[in-house]
PDB file of C-alpha atoms and ligand atoms in Angstrom:
ATOM      1  CA  MET K 919      93.781 117.606  99.416  1.00 62.00           C
ATOM      2  CA  THR K 920      97.638 117.203  98.745  1.00 95.00           C
ATOM      3  CA  LYS K 921      98.992 118.701 101.782  1.00 98.00           C
ATOM      4  CA  ALA K 922     100.439 117.257 104.813  1.00 98.00           C
ATOM      5  CA  LEU K 923     101.111 118.578 108.359  1.00 98.00           C
ATOM      6  CA  ILE K 924     104.920 116.758 109.884  1.00 99.00           C
ATOM      7  CA  VAL K 925     105.379 116.829 113.192  1.00 99.00           C
ATOM      8  CA  ILE K 926     109.162 116.584 114.055  1.00 99.00           C
ATOM      9  CA  ASP K 927     110.265 114.920 117.976  1.00 99.00           C
ATOM     10  CA  VAL K 928     107.403 115.811 119.981  1.00 99.00           C
ATOM     11  CA  GLN K 929     108.770 113.321 122.944  1.00 99.00           C
ATOM     12  CA  ASN K 930     109.781 113.130 126.710  1.00 99.00           C
ATOM     13  CA  ASP K 931     113.369 113.584 126.147  1.00 99.00           C
ATOM     14  CA  PHE K 932     112.482 117.146 124.227  1.00 99.00           C
ATOM     15  CA  CYS K 933     110.330 118.731 126.555  1.00 99.00           C
ATOM     16  CA  PRO K 934     111.525 119.974 130.298  1.00 98.00           C
ATOM     17  CA  GLY K 935     112.436 117.499 132.677  1.00 98.00           C
ATOM     18  CA  GLY K 936     113.297 115.653 129.430  1.00 98.00           C
ATOM     19  CA  ALA K 937     117.237 114.702 128.896  1.00 98.00           C
ATOM     20  CA  LEU K 938     117.789 117.064 125.599  1.00 98.00           C
ATOM     21  CA  ALA K 939     115.129 119.419 127.351  1.00 98.00           C
ATOM     22  CA  VAL K 940     114.155 122.083 124.307  1.00 98.00           C
ATOM     23  CA  ALA K 941     113.399 125.141 127.094  1.00 98.00           C
ATOM     24  CA  GLY K 942     109.274 125.601 126.663  1.00 98.00           C
ATOM     25  CA  GLY K 943     108.820 121.848 123.896  1.00 98.00           C
ATOM     26  CA  ASP K 944     105.674 121.412 125.934  1.00 98.00           C
ATOM     27  CA  GLU K 945     104.017 125.540 125.031  1.00 98.00           C
ATOM     28  CA  ILE K 946     103.876 123.963 121.616  1.00 99.00           C
ATOM     29  CA  LEU K 947     101.239 121.389 122.314  1.00 98.00           C
ATOM     30  CA  PRO K 948      98.198 122.940 121.844  1.00 98.00           C
ATOM     31  CA  ARG K 949      98.470 124.802 119.141  1.00 98.00           C
ATOM     32  CA  VAL K 950      99.942 121.647 117.649  1.00 98.00           C
ATOM     33  CA  ASN K 951      96.828 119.717 118.826  1.00 98.00           C
ATOM     34  CA  VAL K 952      94.542 121.070 116.712  1.00 98.00           C
ATOM     35  CA  LEU K 953      96.865 121.691 113.536  1.00 98.00           C
ATOM     36  CA  MET K 954      96.280 118.040 113.835  1.00 98.00           C
ATOM     37  CA  THR K 955      92.604 118.764 112.870  1.00 98.00           C
ATOM     38  CA  GLU K 956      92.942 120.811 110.379  1.00 98.00           C
ATOM     39  CA  PHE K 957      95.885 118.666 108.185  1.00 98.00           C
ATOM     40  CA  ASP K 958      94.504 115.030 106.627  1.00 96.00           C
ATOM     41  CA  THR K 959      97.858 113.639 106.074  1.00 98.00           C
ATOM     42  CA  VAL K 960      99.429 113.962 109.358  1.00 98.00           C
ATOM     43  CA  VAL K 961     102.846 112.292 110.073  1.00 98.00           C
ATOM     44  CA  LEU K 962     104.799 112.270 113.245  1.00 99.00           C
ATOM     45  CA  THR K 963     108.739 111.618 113.435  1.00 99.00           C
ATOM     46  CA  GLN K 964     109.976 109.707 116.713  1.00 99.00           C
ATOM     47  CA  ASP K 965     113.644 109.909 116.969  1.00 99.00           C
ATOM     48  CA  TRP K 966     114.774 106.752 117.813  1.00 99.00           C
ATOM     49  CA  HIS K 967     118.374 106.099 119.242  1.00 99.00           C
ATOM     50  CA  PRO K 968     119.763 102.363 119.972  1.00 98.00           C
ATOM     51  CA  ALA K 969     121.568 103.256 123.054  1.00 98.00           C
ATOM     52  CA  ASP K 970     125.149 103.273 121.989  1.00 98.00           C
ATOM     53  CA  HIS K 971     124.352 105.769 119.379  1.00 98.00           C
ATOM     54  CA  SER K 972     127.051 107.422 118.275  1.00 98.00           C
ATOM     55  CA  SER K 973     125.369 110.810 118.499  1.00 98.00           C
ATOM     56  CA  PHE K 974     126.042 110.281 122.142  1.00 98.00           C
ATOM     57  CA  ALA K 975     128.860 111.990 124.183  1.00 98.00           C
ATOM     58  CA  SER K 976     128.547 109.008 126.581  1.00 98.00           C
ATOM     59  CA  GLN K 977     130.018 106.925 123.808  1.00 98.00           C
ATOM     60  CA  HIS K 978     133.288 108.960 122.734  1.00 98.00           C
ATOM     61  CA  GLU K 979     136.597 109.073 125.269  1.00 97.00           C
ATOM     62  CA  GLY K 980     136.262 112.327 126.890  1.00 96.00           C
ATOM     63  CA  GLY K 981     133.782 113.762 124.877  1.00 97.00           C
ATOM     64  CA  ALA K 982     131.542 116.415 126.137  1.00 98.00           C
ATOM     65  CA  PRO K 983     127.960 116.873 125.102  1.00 98.00           C
ATOM     66  CA  PHE K 984     127.527 119.851 122.734  1.00 98.00           C
ATOM     67  CA  THR K 985     130.876 119.894 121.232  1.00 98.00           C
ATOM     68  CA  GLN K 986     131.129 118.052 117.749  1.00 97.00           C
ATOM     69  CA  VAL K 987     133.457 115.167 116.169  1.00 98.00           C
ATOM     70  CA  HIS K 988     134.576 114.107 112.709  1.00 97.00           C
ATOM     71  CA  MET K 989     132.090 111.268 111.702  1.00 98.00           C
ATOM     72  CA  ASP K 990     133.029 110.083 107.858  1.00 97.00           C
ATOM     73  CA  TYR K 991     129.743 111.580 107.095  1.00 97.00           C
ATOM     74  CA  GLY K 992     130.864 114.955 108.059  1.00 97.00           C
ATOM     75  CA  LEU K 993     130.537 116.836 111.278  1.00 97.00           C
ATOM     76  CA  GLN K 994     128.335 115.214 114.284  1.00 98.00           C
ATOM     77  CA  THR K 995     126.989 117.466 116.927  1.00 98.00           C
ATOM     78  CA  LEU K 996     127.572 115.142 120.650  1.00 98.00           C
ATOM     79  CA  TRP K 997     124.192 115.232 122.507  1.00 98.00           C
ATOM     80  CA  PRO K 998     124.020 113.815 126.136  1.00 98.00           C
ATOM     81  CA  ASP K 999     121.845 110.159 126.256  1.00 98.00           C
ATOM     82  CA  HIS K1000     118.723 111.036 124.862  1.00 99.00           C
ATOM     83  CA  CYS K1001     115.326 109.056 123.421  1.00 99.00           C
ATOM     84  CA  VAL K1002     116.581 105.257 123.895  1.00 99.00           C
ATOM     85  CA  GLN K1003     114.093 103.259 122.258  1.00 98.00           C
ATOM     86  CA  GLY K1004     112.024 101.566 124.009  1.00 98.00           C
ATOM     87  CA  THR K1005     112.062 104.488 127.794  1.00 99.00           C
ATOM     88  CA  LYS K1006     109.908 106.776 128.532  1.00 98.00           C
ATOM     89  CA  GLY K1007     112.001 109.768 127.128  1.00 99.00           C
ATOM     90  CA  ALA K1008     111.399 108.551 123.955  1.00 99.00           C
ATOM     91  CA  GLU K1009     108.234 108.118 124.078  1.00 99.00           C
ATOM     92  CA  PHE K1010     105.684 110.733 122.830  1.00 99.00           C
ATOM     93  CA  HIS K1011     104.957 113.991 125.020  1.00 99.00           C
ATOM     94  CA  PRO K1012     101.671 112.023 127.158  1.00 98.00           C
ATOM     95  CA  ASP K1013      99.364 115.356 125.635  1.00 98.00           C
ATOM     96  CA  LEU K1014     100.160 114.620 121.898  1.00 98.00           C
ATOM     97  CA  ALA K1015      97.398 113.904 120.090  1.00 98.00           C
ATOM     98  CA  VAL K1016      98.597 110.526 118.707  1.00 98.00           C
ATOM     99  CA  ASP K1017      95.752 109.300 117.048  1.00 97.00           C
ATOM    100  CA  ARG K1018      95.692 111.644 114.114  1.00 96.00           C
ATOM    101  CA  ALA K1019      99.153 110.252 113.531  1.00 98.00           C
ATOM    102  CA  GLN K1020      98.554 108.226 109.763  1.00 96.00           C
ATOM    103  CA  MET K1021     102.448 107.794 109.698  1.00 98.00           C
ATOM    104  CA  ILE K1022     105.026 107.792 111.984  1.00 98.00           C
ATOM    105  CA  ILE K1023     108.754 107.665 110.976  1.00 98.00           C
ATOM    106  CA  ARG K1024     111.329 106.724 113.429  1.00 98.00           C
ATOM    107  CA  LYS K1025     114.956 107.995 112.439  1.00 98.00           C
ATOM    108  CA  GLY K1026     118.448 107.430 114.365  1.00 98.00           C
ATOM    109  CA  PHE K1027     118.126 104.340 114.465  1.00 98.00           C
ATOM    110  CA  ARG K1028     120.967 103.114 113.427  1.00 98.00           C
ATOM    111  CA  ALA K1029     123.815 103.261 115.901  1.00 98.00           C
ATOM    112  CA  GLY K1030     126.784 104.505 112.804  1.00 98.00           C
ATOM    113  CA  VAL K1031     124.747 107.721 111.525  1.00 98.00           C
ATOM    114  CA  ASP K1032     122.187 110.336 113.318  1.00 98.00           C
ATOM    115  CA  SER K1033     119.480 111.611 111.414  1.00 98.00           C
ATOM    116  CA  TYR K1034     117.853 115.307 112.062  1.00 98.00           C
ATOM    117  CA  SER K1035     115.836 114.808 109.299  1.00 98.00           C
ATOM    118  CA  ALA K1036     112.831 113.341 108.616  1.00 98.00           C
ATOM    119  CA  PHE K1037     113.964 112.231 104.684  1.00 98.00           C
ATOM    120  CA  PHE K1038     117.633 111.364 105.165  1.00 98.00           C
ATOM    121  CA  GLU K1039     120.334 110.507 107.916  1.00 98.00           C
ATOM    122  CA  ASN K1040     122.844 113.001 108.289  1.00 98.00           C
ATOM    123  CA  ASP K1041     124.730 111.136 105.305  1.00 97.00           C
ATOM    124  CA  HIS K1042     122.424 113.380 103.374  1.00 96.00           C
ATOM    125  CA  LYS K1043     121.987 109.598 101.013  1.00 97.00           C
ATOM    126  CA  THR K1044     120.063 106.824 103.574  1.00 97.00           C
ATOM    127  CA  THR K1045     116.639 107.586 102.841  1.00 97.00           C
ATOM    128  CA  THR K1046     113.225 107.076 105.214  1.00 98.00           C
ATOM    129  CA  GLY K1047     111.393 106.103 102.916  1.00 98.00           C
ATOM    130  CA  LEU K1048     109.315 109.308 104.096  1.00 98.00           C
ATOM    131  CA  ALA K1049     109.600 111.224 100.238  1.00 98.00           C
ATOM    132  CA  GLY K1050     107.717 108.032  98.754  1.00 98.00           C
ATOM    133  CA  TYR K1051     105.305 107.659 100.970  1.00 98.00           C
ATOM    134  CA  LEU K1052     104.058 111.424 100.254  1.00 98.00           C
ATOM    135  CA  ARG K1053     104.362 111.150  96.747  1.00 98.00           C
ATOM    136  CA  ASP K1054     102.250 108.033  96.115  1.00 98.00           C
ATOM    137  CA  ARG K1055      99.890 110.207  98.225  1.00 97.00           C
ATOM    138  CA  GLY K1056      99.775 112.853  96.312  1.00 98.00           C
ATOM    139  CA  ILE K1057     101.125 115.592  98.740  1.00 98.00           C
ATOM    140  CA  GLU K1058     103.185 118.385  97.461  1.00 98.00           C
ATOM    141  CA  GLU K1059     102.717 120.605 100.559  1.00 98.00           C
ATOM    142  CA  LEU K1060     103.941 120.127 103.841  1.00 99.00           C
ATOM    143  CA  SER K1061     104.272 122.304 107.461  1.00 99.00           C
ATOM    144  CA  PHE K1062     106.235 121.719 109.549  1.00 99.00           C
ATOM    145  CA  VAL K1063     105.744 122.178 113.311  1.00 99.00           C
ATOM    146  CA  GLY K1064     108.012 120.801 116.749  1.00 99.00           C
ATOM    147  CA  LEU K1065     111.686 119.977 118.538  1.00 98.00           C
ATOM    148  CA  ALA K1066     113.584 121.006 117.657  1.00 98.00           C
ATOM    149  CA  THR K1067     113.397 124.263 115.431  1.00 98.00           C
ATOM    150  CA  ASP K1068     117.236 124.745 114.639  1.00 98.00           C
ATOM    151  CA  PHE K1069     117.916 121.095 114.765  1.00 98.00           C
ATOM    152  CA  CYS K1070     115.523 118.303 113.356  1.00 98.00           C
ATOM    153  CA  VAL K1071     112.874 120.864 112.284  1.00 99.00           C
ATOM    154  CA  ALA K1072     115.361 122.765 109.662  1.00 99.00           C
ATOM    155  CA  TRP K1073     117.213 119.266 108.026  1.00 98.00           C
ATOM    156  CA  SER K1074     113.647 118.148 107.513  1.00 98.00           C
ATOM    157  CA  ALA K1075     111.921 121.400 105.847  1.00 99.00           C
ATOM    158  CA  LEU K1076     115.600 122.076 103.905  1.00 98.00           C
ATOM    159  CA  ASP K1077     115.362 118.478 102.247  1.00 98.00           C
ATOM    160  CA  ALA K1078     111.626 118.025 101.169  1.00 98.00           C
ATOM    161  CA  ALA K1079     112.623 121.921  99.988  1.00 98.00           C
ATOM    162  CA  LYS K1080     115.258 119.748  98.186  1.00 98.00           C
ATOM    163  CA  LEU K1081     113.324 117.270  97.553  1.00 98.00           C
ATOM    164  CA  GLY K1082     110.356 119.310  95.396  1.00 98.00           C
ATOM    165  CA  PHE K1083     108.086 119.926  98.490  1.00 98.00           C
ATOM    166  CA  LYS K1084     106.463 123.230  98.854  1.00 98.00           C
ATOM    167  CA  ALA K1085     107.699 123.793 102.800  1.00 98.00           C
ATOM    168  CA  THR K1086     106.399 125.756 105.409  1.00 99.00           C
ATOM    169  CA  VAL K1087     107.736 126.036 109.009  1.00 99.00           C
ATOM    170  CA  LEU K1088     104.810 127.070 111.485  1.00 99.00           C
ATOM    171  CA  GLU K1089     107.732 128.976 113.851  1.00 98.00           C
ATOM    172  CA  GLY K1090     104.945 129.382 116.746  1.00 98.00           C
ATOM    173  CA  ALA K1091     104.541 125.658 117.233  1.00 99.00           C
ATOM    174  CA  CYS K1092     108.173 124.784 117.162  1.00 99.00           C
ATOM    175  CA  ARG K1093     111.155 125.617 119.635  1.00 99.00           C
ATOM    176  CA  ALA K1094     115.402 126.082 118.800  1.00 98.00           C
ATOM    177  CA  ILE K1095     118.172 124.418 121.158  1.00 98.00           C
ATOM    178  CA  ASP K1096     120.029 127.656 119.860  1.00 98.00           C
ATOM    179  CA  LEU K1097     123.563 126.119 120.273  1.00 98.00           C
ATOM    180  CA  ASP K1098     125.895 128.704 118.883  1.00 96.00           C
ATOM    181  CA  GLY K1099     123.811 130.629 116.761  1.00 98.00           C
ATOM    182  CA  SER K1100     122.416 127.483 115.321  1.00 98.00           C
ATOM    183  CA  LEU K1101     119.223 128.717 115.318  1.00 98.00           C
ATOM    184  CA  ALA K1102     119.966 131.972 113.156  1.00 98.00           C
ATOM    185  CA  ALA K1103     121.968 129.788 110.488  1.00 98.00           C
ATOM    186  CA  ALA K1104     119.086 127.067 110.258  1.00 98.00           C
ATOM    187  CA  HIS K1105     116.569 130.942 109.393  1.00 98.00           C
ATOM    188  CA  GLU K1106     119.446 131.570 106.957  1.00 98.00           C
ATOM    189  CA  ALA K1107     119.305 128.200 105.096  1.00 98.00           C
ATOM    190  CA  MET K1108     115.517 127.733 105.005  1.00 98.00           C
ATOM    191  CA  ARG K1109     115.549 131.611 103.704  1.00 98.00           C
ATOM    192  CA  ALA K1110     117.753 130.634 101.200  1.00 98.00           C
ATOM    193  CA  ALA K1111     115.881 127.574 100.479  1.00 98.00           C
ATOM    194  CA  GLY K1112     113.024 128.874  99.463  1.00 98.00           C
ATOM    195  CA  VAL K1113     111.381 127.358 102.968  1.00 99.00           C
ATOM    196  CA  LYS K1114     107.815 129.406 103.689  1.00 98.00           C
ATOM    197  CA  LEU K1115     109.091 130.934 107.792  1.00 98.00           C
ATOM    198  CA  GLU K1116     105.309 131.273 109.356  1.00 98.00           C
ATOM    199  CA  ALA K1117     104.109 132.918 112.880  1.00 97.00           C
TER     200      ALA K1117
HETATM  201  C1  LIG P2440     117.040 116.329 117.837  1.00 75.73           C
HETATM  202  C2  LIG P2440     119.539 116.532 118.102  1.00 75.73           C
HETATM  203  C3  LIG P2440     119.115 115.398 118.652  1.00 75.73           C
HETATM  204  C4  LIG P2440     116.218 116.943 117.512  1.00 75.73           C
HETATM  205  C5  LIG P2440     117.412 114.933 117.764  1.00 75.73           C
HETATM  206  O1  LIG P2440     114.950 116.523 117.226  1.00 75.73           O
HETATM  207  O2  LIG P2440     116.099 118.704 116.884  1.00 75.73           O
HETATM  208  N1  LIG P2440     118.142 116.846 118.282  1.00 75.73           N
HETATM  209  N2  LIG P2440     118.591 114.465 118.079  1.00 75.73           N
HETATM  210 ZN1  LIG P2441     118.723 112.173 118.467  1.00 75.73          ZN
END
């Protein structure tokens, strides 16, 4: 089998009650858990920030969550503090069947650069090593689920397509933040890049 399931950021802080809660984020869990039994290869990603991460509005004087700033690598949305290393918020949702995963990619651990994608940090250059891991295992087709559709799921699927993987996003097992049209923009970018969008 040359397929893998990539489960993006199903963590407490992205679920209701969390610091950067995605509406309905926990609703995806039953389907994600079933999908995890249907793939031989399952990779999880975990947003994993130091407490002084530069994507946090709290680190910018006068910075407000959900506004944008210019970083040396481009525009960066500022977020509420979330997924701080070692906190409850950074843990996977307790109902996620984490035992099925063979690989956990942590991302966003460098204070100066955010990392939405499972493959590259937001400078679009610094690799997480995931592409090499998947290629070494002969994997060519990737299905993406998780949180959030319009940020970490979309950026991961777009990079996957760019890297030559066949990429599908299973939208029913994703939920979006939808900030200023970000979901529509993500859909358009994914369609243009040849990412398959399925229910
Ligand atoms: C995410 C914003 C900040 C995500 C992570 O998982 O989509 N979004 N950090
Ligand atoms: Zn983050």
